[in-house]
Coordinates of C-alpha atoms and ligand atoms in Angstrom, one line a residue:
X27 CA -75.3 -51.7 19.8
X28 CA -71.6 -51.2 20.0
X29 CA -69.8 -50.1 23.1
X30 CA -67.1 -47.5 23.4
X31 CA -63.9 -47.1 25.3
X32 CA -64.0 -44.9 28.4
X33 CA -60.8 -43.5 29.7
X34 CA -60.2 -41.5 32.9
X35 CA -56.9 -39.8 33.5
X36 CA -55.9 -38.4 36.9
X37 CA -59.4 -37.4 37.9
X38 CA -59.4 -35.3 41.0
X39 CA -62.3 -33.7 42.9
X40 CA -62.6 -32.1 46.3
X41 CA -65.6 -30.8 48.1
X42 CA -64.9 -27.8 50.4
X43 CA -61.2 -28.7 50.4
X44 CA -61.8 -32.3 51.3
X45 CA -60.7 -34.7 48.5
X46 CA -63.3 -37.1 47.3
X47 CA -61.1 -38.4 44.4
X48 CA -57.3 -38.1 44.4
X49 CA -56.1 -38.7 40.8
X50 CA -58.0 -41.7 39.5
X51 CA -56.9 -43.2 36.2
X52 CA -59.0 -46.0 34.8
X53 CA -59.6 -47.4 31.3
X54 CA -62.8 -49.3 30.5
X55 CA -62.5 -51.3 27.3
X56 CA -65.0 -51.2 24.5
X57 CA -68.1 -53.2 25.7
X58 CA -66.5 -54.1 29.0
X59 CA -68.1 -54.0 32.4
X60 CA -65.9 -52.5 35.2
X61 CA -67.2 -52.8 38.7
X62 CA -66.1 -50.0 41.1
X63 CA -66.1 -51.2 44.6
X64 CA -65.1 -49.8 48.0
X65 CA -66.4 -48.8 51.3
X66 CA -69.0 -46.0 51.9
X67 CA -67.6 -42.5 51.2
X68 CA -64.6 -43.7 49.1
X69 CA -65.7 -41.7 46.1
X70 CA -67.7 -44.2 43.9
X71 CA -70.7 -41.9 43.3
X72 CA -68.4 -38.9 42.7
X73 CA -66.6 -40.9 40.0
X74 CA -69.9 -41.6 38.2
X75 CA -71.1 -38.0 38.5
X76 CA -67.9 -36.8 36.8
X77 CA -68.2 -39.2 34.0
X78 CA -71.9 -38.4 33.5
X79 CA -71.1 -34.7 33.5
X80 CA -73.3 -33.8 36.4
X81 CA -70.3 -32.4 38.2
X82 CA -66.9 -31.1 36.9
X83 CA -63.6 -32.5 38.0
X84 CA -61.0 -30.1 39.5
X85 CA -58.3 -31.8 37.4
X86 CA -58.1 -34.7 34.9
X87 CA -59.4 -35.8 31.6
X88 CA -62.5 -37.9 30.7
X89 CA -62.4 -39.5 27.2
X90 CA -65.3 -41.4 25.6
X91 CA -64.6 -43.1 22.4
X92 CA -61.3 -41.2 22.1
X93 CA -62.9 -37.8 22.5
X94 CA -62.4 -35.5 25.5
X95 CA -65.8 -34.9 26.9
X96 CA -64.9 -32.7 29.9
X97 CA -66.7 -29.7 28.4
X98 CA -69.7 -31.6 27.0
X99 CA -73.1 -31.6 28.6
X100 CA -74.5 -34.8 30.1
X101 CA -76.8 -35.3 27.1
X102 CA -74.0 -34.8 24.6
X103 CA -72.0 -37.6 26.2
X104 CA -74.5 -40.3 25.4
X105 CA -74.3 -41.9 28.8
X106 CA -77.1 -43.1 31.0
X107 CA -76.8 -43.1 34.7
X108 CA -78.9 -44.9 37.2
X109 CA -78.7 -43.1 40.5
X110 CA -78.2 -44.5 43.9
X111 CA -81.1 -42.3 45.0
X112 CA -83.2 -42.6 41.8
X113 CA -86.0 -40.2 41.0
X114 CA -89.0 -41.3 38.9
X115 CA -91.5 -38.9 37.5
X116 CA -94.3 -39.3 40.1
X117 CA -97.2 -38.2 37.8
X118 CA -96.3 -40.6 35.1
X119 CA -97.1 -44.3 34.9
X120 CA -94.3 -46.8 34.7
X121 CA -94.8 -47.1 31.0
X122 CA -94.5 -43.3 30.5
X123 CA -91.5 -43.2 32.8
X124 CA -89.8 -45.8 30.6
X125 CA -90.8 -44.2 27.4
X126 CA -90.0 -40.6 28.3
X127 CA -86.3 -40.6 27.5
X128 CA -87.1 -42.1 24.1
X129 CA -89.8 -39.6 23.5
X130 CA -87.4 -36.7 24.2
X131 CA -84.9 -38.3 21.8
X132 CA -87.5 -38.4 19.0
X133 CA -87.5 -42.2 18.7
X134 CA -90.4 -43.5 16.5
X135 CA -93.5 -44.5 18.5
X136 CA -93.5 -48.1 17.4
X137 CA -89.9 -48.6 18.4
X138 CA -90.6 -47.0 21.8
X139 CA -93.4 -49.4 22.4
X140 CA -91.2 -52.4 21.4
X141 CA -88.3 -51.3 23.6
X142 CA -90.5 -50.6 26.6
X143 CA -92.0 -54.0 26.3
X144 CA -88.6 -55.7 26.1
X145 CA -87.2 -53.9 29.1
X146 CA -90.4 -54.4 31.1
X147 CA -90.3 -58.2 30.4
X148 CA -86.6 -58.3 31.3
X149 CA -87.1 -56.6 34.7
X150 CA -90.4 -58.1 35.6
X151 CA -92.3 -54.8 35.2
X152 CA -94.9 -55.9 32.7
X153 CA -97.7 -56.2 35.2
X154 CA -96.9 -52.8 36.6
X155 CA -96.7 -50.7 33.5
X156 CA -99.9 -48.8 34.2
X157 CA -99.1 -47.9 37.8
X158 CA -97.5 -44.7 39.1
X159 CA -94.4 -44.7 41.2
X160 CA -96.3 -44.0 44.5
X161 CA -98.0 -47.4 44.1
X162 CA -94.7 -49.3 43.8
X163 CA -92.4 -50.9 46.4
X164 CA -88.8 -49.6 46.7
X165 CA -87.5 -52.5 44.7
X166 CA -90.0 -52.1 42.0
X167 CA -89.1 -48.4 41.7
X168 CA -85.5 -49.3 41.4
X169 CA -86.2 -51.6 38.6
X170 CA -88.1 -48.8 36.8
X171 CA -85.1 -46.5 37.2
X172 CA -82.8 -49.3 35.8
X173 CA -85.3 -49.8 32.9
X174 CA -85.3 -46.1 32.1
X175 CA -81.5 -46.3 31.4
X176 CA -81.7 -49.6 29.5
X177 CA -84.4 -48.4 27.0
X178 CA -82.1 -45.6 25.9
X179 CA -79.3 -47.9 24.8
X180 CA -76.6 -45.4 25.4
X181 CA -72.9 -46.0 24.6
X182 CA -72.0 -46.0 28.3
X183 CA -74.1 -47.1 31.3
X184 CA -73.3 -45.7 34.7
X185 CA -75.0 -47.7 37.4
X186 CA -74.8 -46.7 41.0
X187 CA -75.8 -49.6 43.3
X188 CA -78.6 -50.5 40.9
X189 CA -79.7 -53.6 42.9
X190 CA -79.4 -52.3 46.4
X191 CA -83.1 -52.1 47.1
X192 CA -84.0 -55.5 45.8
X193 CA -84.7 -58.4 48.1
X194 CA -82.1 -61.2 48.0
X195 CA -83.9 -63.5 45.6
X196 CA -84.7 -60.7 43.1
X197 CA -81.2 -59.4 43.4
X198 CA -79.7 -62.7 42.2
X199 CA -82.2 -62.9 39.4
X200 CA -81.7 -59.3 38.1
X201 CA -78.0 -59.7 38.5
X202 CA -77.9 -62.7 36.2
X203 CA -80.2 -60.9 33.7
X204 CA -77.9 -57.9 33.8
X205 CA -74.9 -60.1 33.0
X206 CA -76.7 -61.6 30.0
X207 CA -78.0 -58.2 28.9
X208 CA -74.5 -56.8 29.0
X209 CA -73.2 -59.7 26.9
X210 CA -76.0 -59.1 24.4
X211 CA -75.8 -55.3 24.2
X212 CA -72.0 -55.1 24.1
X213 CA -72.3 -51.7 25.8
X214 CA -69.7 -50.3 28.1
X215 CA -70.7 -50.4 31.8
X216 CA -69.3 -48.8 34.9
X217 CA -71.1 -50.5 37.8
X218 CA -70.8 -49.2 41.3
X219 CA -71.5 -51.5 44.2
X220 CA -70.3 -52.2 47.7
X221 CA -71.4 -55.8 47.2
X222 CA -68.2 -57.7 46.4
X223 CA -70.1 -60.8 45.2
X224 CA -72.0 -58.6 42.6
X225 CA -68.7 -57.2 41.4
X226 CA -67.1 -60.7 41.2
X227 CA -69.9 -62.2 39.2
X228 CA -70.6 -59.3 36.8
X229 CA -67.3 -57.6 36.1
X230 CA -64.7 -58.1 33.4
X231 CA -62.5 -56.1 35.7
X232 CA -62.9 -54.8 39.3
X233 CA -61.5 -51.4 40.4
X234 CA -61.1 -51.2 44.2
X235 CA -61.4 -47.6 45.4
X236 CA -60.2 -46.6 48.9
X237 CA -60.3 -43.0 50.2
X238 CA -60.5 -41.5 46.7
X239 CA -57.6 -43.5 45.2
X240 CA -57.5 -46.8 43.3
X241 CA -56.0 -49.6 45.3
X242 CA -56.0 -52.2 42.5
X243 CA -57.6 -52.8 39.2
X244 CA -57.8 -56.4 37.9
X245 CA -59.9 -59.3 36.8
X246 CA -62.1 -60.8 39.5
X247 CA -59.7 -63.8 39.6
X248 CA -56.7 -61.5 40.0
X249 CA -58.4 -59.4 42.7
X250 CA -59.3 -62.6 44.6
X251 CA -56.2 -64.7 44.0
X252 CA -53.5 -62.0 44.0
X253 CA -54.7 -59.0 45.9
X254 CA -52.2 -56.1 45.8
X255 CA -52.9 -55.1 49.3
X256 CA -54.3 -56.4 52.6
X257 CA -57.2 -54.0 52.1
X258 CA -58.2 -55.6 48.8
X259 CA -57.7 -59.1 50.2
X260 CA -60.1 -58.3 53.0
X261 CA -62.6 -56.6 50.7
X262 CA -63.4 -59.7 48.6
X263 CA -64.4 -63.1 49.7
X264 CA -67.1 -64.4 52.0
X265 CA -66.4 -65.2 54.7
X266 CA -63.5 -62.8 54.7
X267 CA -59.9 -63.8 54.4
X268 CA -58.0 -64.7 57.5
X269 CA -55.4 -62.0 58.0
X270 CA -53.2 -62.8 61.0
X271 CA -49.7 -62.4 62.4
X272 CA -47.5 -65.2 61.1
X273 CA -47.0 -66.8 64.6
X274 CA -50.6 -67.7 64.7
X275 CA -50.1 -70.1 61.8
X276 CA -46.8 -71.5 63.2
X277 CA -44.6 -69.3 61.1
X278 CA -41.6 -67.2 62.1
X279 CA -42.4 -63.7 63.4
X280 CA -41.8 -60.8 61.0
X281 CA -43.0 -57.3 60.0
X282 CA -45.7 -58.9 57.9
X283 CA -49.2 -60.4 58.2
X284 CA -50.2 -63.5 56.4
X285 CA -53.6 -64.1 54.7
X286 CA -55.3 -67.5 54.2
X287 CA -58.6 -67.9 52.5
X288 CA -61.3 -69.8 54.5
X289 CA -61.4 -72.5 51.8
X290 CA -57.6 -73.1 52.3
X291 CA -57.9 -73.8 56.0
X292 CA -58.6 -77.4 57.1
X293 CA -60.1 -78.1 60.4
X294 CA -59.9 -81.7 61.8
X295 CA -61.6 -83.2 64.9
X296 CA -59.8 -86.5 64.6
X297 CA -57.8 -87.4 67.7
X298 CA -54.1 -87.5 66.8
X299 CA -54.5 -85.6 63.6
X300 CA -51.4 -83.5 62.6
X301 CA -51.5 -79.8 62.5
X302 CA -51.7 -76.7 64.8
X303 CA -53.8 -77.0 67.9
X304 CA -56.9 -74.7 68.1
X305 CA -60.3 -74.6 69.7
X306 CA -63.8 -74.2 68.1
X307 CA -65.3 -70.8 68.8
X308 CA -68.4 -70.8 66.5
X309 CA -70.1 -73.2 64.0
X310 CA -72.3 -71.7 61.3
X311 CA -74.2 -74.2 59.1
X312 CA -74.8 -72.6 55.6
X313 CA -76.5 -75.6 54.0
X314 CA -74.0 -76.5 51.4
X315 CA -71.1 -76.1 53.7
X316 CA -70.4 -75.1 57.3
X317 CA -68.3 -72.1 58.4
X318 CA -66.2 -72.9 61.4
X319 CA -64.4 -70.2 63.4
X320 CA -61.6 -71.3 65.6
X321 CA -59.4 -69.6 68.2
X322 CA -55.6 -70.0 68.3
X323 CA -52.9 -67.9 69.9
X324 CA -55.4 -65.1 70.6
X325 CA -56.6 -64.9 67.0
X326 CA -59.8 -66.1 65.3
X327 CA -59.7 -67.9 62.0
X328 CA -62.6 -69.0 59.9
X329 CA -62.7 -72.1 57.7
X330 CA -65.2 -73.3 55.1
X331 CA -65.8 -76.9 56.1
X332 CA -68.0 -79.7 54.8
X333 CA -71.7 -79.4 55.5
X334 CA -71.7 -82.2 58.1
X335 CA -69.0 -80.6 60.3
X336 CA -70.2 -80.1 63.8
X337 CA -68.5 -79.5 67.1
X338 CA -69.4 -77.7 70.4
X339 CA -67.7 -74.4 71.3
X340 CA -64.3 -75.1 73.0
X341 CA -63.8 -78.5 71.2
X342 CA -60.1 -79.1 70.4
X343 CA -59.3 -79.3 66.7
X344 CA -56.2 -79.4 64.5
X345 CA -55.6 -76.9 61.7
X346 CA -53.9 -77.6 58.4
X347 CA -53.1 -75.7 55.3
X348 CA -50.9 -75.7 52.2
X349 CA -48.2 -73.1 52.8
X350 CA -48.2 -72.3 49.1
X351 CA -51.7 -70.9 49.6
X352 CA -50.5 -68.2 52.0
X353 CA -50.2 -64.6 50.9
X354 CA -47.9 -62.1 52.7
X355 CA -48.5 -58.4 53.2
X356 CA -46.2 -55.8 54.8
X357 CA -47.8 -54.9 58.1
X358 CA -46.9 -51.2 57.8
X359 CA -48.0 -50.5 54.3
X360 CA -50.4 -53.3 53.7
X361 CA -48.6 -54.0 50.4
X362 CA -48.3 -57.6 49.1
X363 CA -44.9 -59.1 49.5
X364 CA -44.0 -60.8 46.2
X365 CA -41.8 -63.8 46.9
X366 CA -38.3 -63.6 45.6
X367 CA -37.7 -65.6 42.5
X368 CA -34.8 -68.0 42.7
X369 CA -31.9 -67.1 40.3
Ligands
ATP429 N1 -71.9 -32.6 47.1 C1 -71.0 -32.9 48.0 N2 -70.6 -31.9 48.9 C2 -69.7 -32.2 49.9 N3 -69.1 -33.4 50.0 C3 -69.5 -34.4 49.2 C4 -70.4 -34.2 48.1 N4 -70.6 -35.3 47.5 C5 -69.8 -36.2 48.1 N5 -69.1 -35.7 49.1 C6 -68.1 -36.4 50.0 O1 -67.2 -37.0 49.1 C7 -66.8 -38.3 49.6 C8 -67.1 -39.3 48.6 O2 -68.6 -39.4 48.4 P1 -69.3 -40.4 47.5 O3 -70.7 -40.1 47.5 O4 -68.6 -40.4 46.1 O5 -69.0 -41.8 48.2 P2 -69.5 -43.3 47.8 O6 -68.3 -44.1 47.6 O7 -70.5 -43.2 46.7 O8 -70.2 -43.8 49.2 P3 -71.6 -44.6 49.4 O9 -71.1 -46.1 49.2 O10 -71.9 -44.3 50.8 O11 -72.6 -44.2 48.4 C9 -67.6 -38.4 50.9 O12 -66.7 -38.1 51.9 C10 -68.7 -37.5 50.8 O13 -69.1 -37.0 52.1
MG430 MG1 -72.5 -43.6 46.5

């Protein structure tokens, strides 16, 4: 199955005079997966509803495969949406729920059976095919809802937090399967999540939405390594980036904040070590590494340290970092300060 290009141009939508989207322009390449991330209420589900045709924009253009679809019905758009609050047909078995969209589309019976089997195997639903939704857990229902979109093999998949009801282990498993599936299908995906790790691992590009406007669109590496704003910097990465006044890191004061990733902050307990003085506030062993939060000049900073690191609260430590790893953001606007190039 081939994907298509999806283009959004200056999409705007208000509800009762309150803007939910303020002119969003986004282009999703043929067969690409774009993850839309942002805090609750920033307009993610609204964006998907407009693309699916469940709601009409106040302004702007939606193009699928080069064709303006603003006036097409959801069915005519050949998109499949998995809703955040998915609804299954309660009187139908899982098998019927999965087969139903294909039945409606007039797909031959043998092909339906084959696609349902394939999707059921992919999502671990094979043992549940003869049950009804009432006899499924929340996570199982969510997988059926996802399967119902997958069997249709549409040109564009719109997924709204499709893994949010899965437990942690299943979530990682289905996430990996989805990535492989996307590679295999070559279909175009818009994937909404508030889980930045999901966005980082799955997406070709990430679109960060804030208050109905795009803050940045970029590859996962760009979003992580060169965030356009302090908001984007804080939104990706676990534990979150350290964003502090420059004085905290021994730099001259200024109308900026500096950001340093936890992996770029070194914490040393050795007596006489060079660096900035700080005190341990919290030590969190994660198994493969240990997260150490320190206090310095009234601020808290977190560092990813080796697994064996240990220290009692209050223990004196020294902090080190490579100044080239620092990022600077205007305090007032949050915008990244791009260093002046010499010459
Ligand atoms: N049908 C509606 N009527 C009125 N306001 C709405 C409607 N749908 C969404 N909104 C408002 O529009 C804004 C964006 O909502 P939306 O559902 O798109 O957010 P979201 O990013 O999907 O959030 P979440 O992560 O919580 O799902 C919110 O302020 C919401 O209250
Ligand atoms: Mg939503």
